[in-house]
C-alpha cells in the first residue's frame, strides 16, 4: 500500500426526498464490539463478516489496533453499513483530524450475515441480548427453515481506518485490552473463526 496519503472516500450528495447515502465500514479493532458501535454509530446496521487480504493486524506505536500491507496475510473483521452522521462520529473517535488514522477505501471479501441478521440495526442486536444470543436464535430459525448458502462477494470501496505512518509493533494500552476482548467475543459469536481470533501460541 502506498504511504503517500490515503485515498479520500467519495461523498454522495443526498437528494431531496431520498434516504441519506450509506457506505460499508470494515471494523477490525474495538469497533468489533457491537455495544461500542451502538454508542458511536447509532444508525449503523450489521452486514456480515469480512476478510481484508494482503494485510496484517497489529498493535502499533500508539497502542491501538492497526493493519499494514503484508503479502499472504489477511485481517478478519465485521462490516457495518453507516450513514454520514455515523461516519462523522467515527472520524472523531478514530482521531482523523489528528492523523491517528487515515480514511482508506479497501476491497474486502464479504460474507453477508444470515437473513435474520443481515442489515439489522446494531442497536437492535444489542437490545436483543447481544450477538451471542441473537446468533443462537438465528441458528435455531435457520435449522427450522434452511436457507441456501450465499457465497462471499467482493465489497469494493469499503471504508477502513488505517494509520499509514505508524506501522511498528508495540503493546496495547491497558484500557484497550478490555475493549478488544469484548469486540473479539462479539466477532466470534458472529462468525469470525476462533482460530483467527485466538491463535495458538
XYZ file of C-alpha atoms in Angstrom:
201
model
C 0.000 0.000 0.000
C 1.365 3.428 -0.887
C 2.112 5.602 2.120
C 1.947 8.977 0.411
C -1.588 9.508 1.657
C -4.897 7.727 1.963
C -7.497 7.788 -0.772
C -10.407 10.031 0.092
C -13.804 8.325 0.255
C -16.187 9.707 -2.321
C -19.087 11.581 -0.786
C -22.518 11.374 -2.330
C -24.824 14.348 -2.162
C -28.200 13.469 -0.614
C -31.155 14.127 -2.878
C -34.349 15.637 -1.614
C -36.868 13.011 -0.599
C -34.334 10.162 -0.657
C -32.799 8.472 2.386
C -29.289 9.675 3.260
C -26.473 7.840 1.455
C -24.757 4.997 3.238
C -21.498 3.100 2.858
C -19.808 -0.012 4.160
C -17.311 0.257 7.027
C -14.819 -2.514 7.866
C -14.016 -2.793 11.593
C -11.063 -4.806 12.875
C -10.374 -3.232 16.295
C -12.520 -2.311 19.268
C -15.445 -1.451 16.977
C -15.939 -5.186 16.653
C -17.853 -4.659 19.901
C -21.456 -4.003 18.914
C -22.270 -2.196 22.143
C -19.495 0.290 21.377
C -20.743 0.652 17.804
C -24.263 1.270 19.095
C -22.958 4.217 21.118
C -20.643 5.605 18.454
C -22.794 4.975 15.391
C -26.445 4.761 16.474
C -27.720 4.430 12.895
C -25.365 1.595 11.915
C -26.559 -1.750 10.594
C -24.760 -5.098 10.682
C -23.864 -6.516 7.272
C -21.587 -9.512 7.885
C -18.069 -10.816 8.415
C -15.260 -9.943 6.025
C -11.634 -10.558 5.172
C -9.089 -7.926 4.094
C -6.438 -9.736 2.059
C -2.707 -8.995 1.984
C -2.786 -7.082 5.257
C -1.563 -7.905 8.749
C -3.284 -6.976 12.023
C -1.024 -5.485 14.681
C -0.843 -3.098 17.628
C 1.102 -0.038 16.536
C 3.156 2.507 18.452
C 0.040 4.311 19.650
C -1.092 1.183 21.476
C -4.136 0.566 19.292
C -5.093 -1.873 16.537
C -3.896 -1.172 13.027
C -3.394 -3.027 9.760
C -0.491 -2.831 7.345
C 0.233 -4.251 3.917
C 1.665 -7.778 4.126
C 1.550 -10.191 1.203
C -0.095 -13.502 2.022
C -1.657 -12.364 5.303
C -5.239 -11.337 5.958
C -7.316 -9.483 8.527
C -10.775 -10.604 9.583
C -13.415 -8.188 10.796
C -17.025 -7.082 10.660
C -18.742 -4.894 8.091
C -21.348 -2.336 9.084
C -23.491 -0.053 6.971
C -23.182 3.538 8.183
C -24.638 6.889 7.174
C -22.958 10.290 7.053
C -23.722 11.072 10.697
C -22.157 7.769 11.773
C -19.132 8.437 9.578
C -18.624 11.874 11.122
C -18.803 10.285 14.570
C -16.247 7.648 13.579
C -13.924 10.335 12.231
C -13.933 11.924 15.670
C -13.461 8.702 17.629
C -10.721 7.484 15.279
C -8.842 10.780 15.520
C -8.777 11.502 11.799
C -8.108 15.222 12.314
C -5.070 14.300 14.444
C -3.758 11.761 11.917
C -4.321 8.918 14.376
C -5.951 7.074 11.483
C -6.371 7.783 7.788
C -9.556 7.080 5.863
C -8.904 4.474 3.173
C -11.082 2.611 0.715
C -10.377 -1.121 0.614
C -11.686 -4.237 -1.107
C -12.872 -6.883 1.331
C -14.298 -10.338 0.795
C -17.696 -10.083 2.446
C -19.759 -12.942 3.826
C -23.204 -11.485 4.321
C -24.977 -12.352 7.553
C -27.909 -14.804 7.587
C -31.234 -13.300 6.579
C -32.388 -12.787 10.159
C -29.286 -10.690 10.918
C -28.487 -9.029 7.594
C -28.875 -5.236 7.803
C -30.293 -5.456 11.298
C -29.703 -2.231 13.236
C -26.755 -2.708 15.575
C -28.850 -1.185 18.367
C -31.494 -3.881 17.821
C -28.932 -6.692 18.097
C -27.549 -5.225 21.323
C -31.019 -4.677 22.774
C -31.977 -8.288 21.977
C -29.184 -9.582 24.212
C -26.128 -9.137 22.022
C -24.532 -11.083 19.163
C -24.206 -14.408 21.004
C -27.885 -14.507 21.974
C -29.156 -13.273 18.613
C -26.875 -15.679 16.719
C -28.194 -18.575 18.803
C -31.775 -17.660 17.910
C -30.816 -17.203 14.269
C -29.224 -20.655 14.122
C -32.398 -22.190 15.551
C -34.513 -20.384 12.954
C -32.189 -21.454 10.127
C -32.449 -25.101 11.201
C -36.227 -24.846 11.128
C -36.226 -23.180 7.711
C -32.863 -23.759 5.968
C -31.711 -21.097 3.512
C -29.348 -21.639 0.574
C -25.730 -20.764 1.292
C -24.694 -17.379 -0.061
C -21.095 -17.306 -1.358
C -18.772 -14.492 -0.250
C -18.566 -11.486 -2.541
C -16.104 -8.659 -3.030
C -17.169 -5.359 -1.483
C -15.150 -2.570 -3.059
C -14.772 0.942 -1.651
C -15.236 -0.214 1.933
C -14.255 2.480 4.421
C -11.357 1.343 6.611
C -9.418 3.404 9.139
C -5.666 2.742 8.851
C -2.604 4.513 10.226
C -0.292 4.519 7.223
C 2.638 6.075 9.087
C 2.866 4.187 12.388
C 3.256 0.541 11.394
C 5.711 -0.712 14.018
C 4.865 -3.370 16.591
C 4.032 -2.357 20.155
C 1.851 -3.259 23.160
C -1.825 -2.365 23.637
C -2.860 0.321 26.077
C -4.297 -1.146 29.254
C -7.785 0.304 28.717
C -7.804 -1.021 25.158
C -7.342 -4.659 26.130
C -10.794 -4.953 27.708
C -12.499 -3.279 24.746
C -10.689 -5.535 22.273
C -11.658 -8.638 24.240
C -15.312 -7.581 24.145
C -15.016 -6.986 20.420
C -13.376 -10.342 19.754
C -16.113 -12.088 21.733
C -18.803 -10.423 19.601
C -16.922 -11.129 16.371
C -16.551 -14.831 17.175
C -20.264 -15.029 18.012
C -20.996 -13.542 14.587
C -18.801 -15.986 12.707
C -15.164 -14.909 12.736
C -13.011 -18.014 13.126
C -11.886 -18.742 16.675
C -8.529 -19.917 15.300
C -8.009 -16.437 13.867
C -9.217 -14.582 16.950
C -7.297 -16.797 19.390
C -4.219 -18.127 17.563
C -2.203 -20.889 19.180
C 0.977 -19.723 20.976
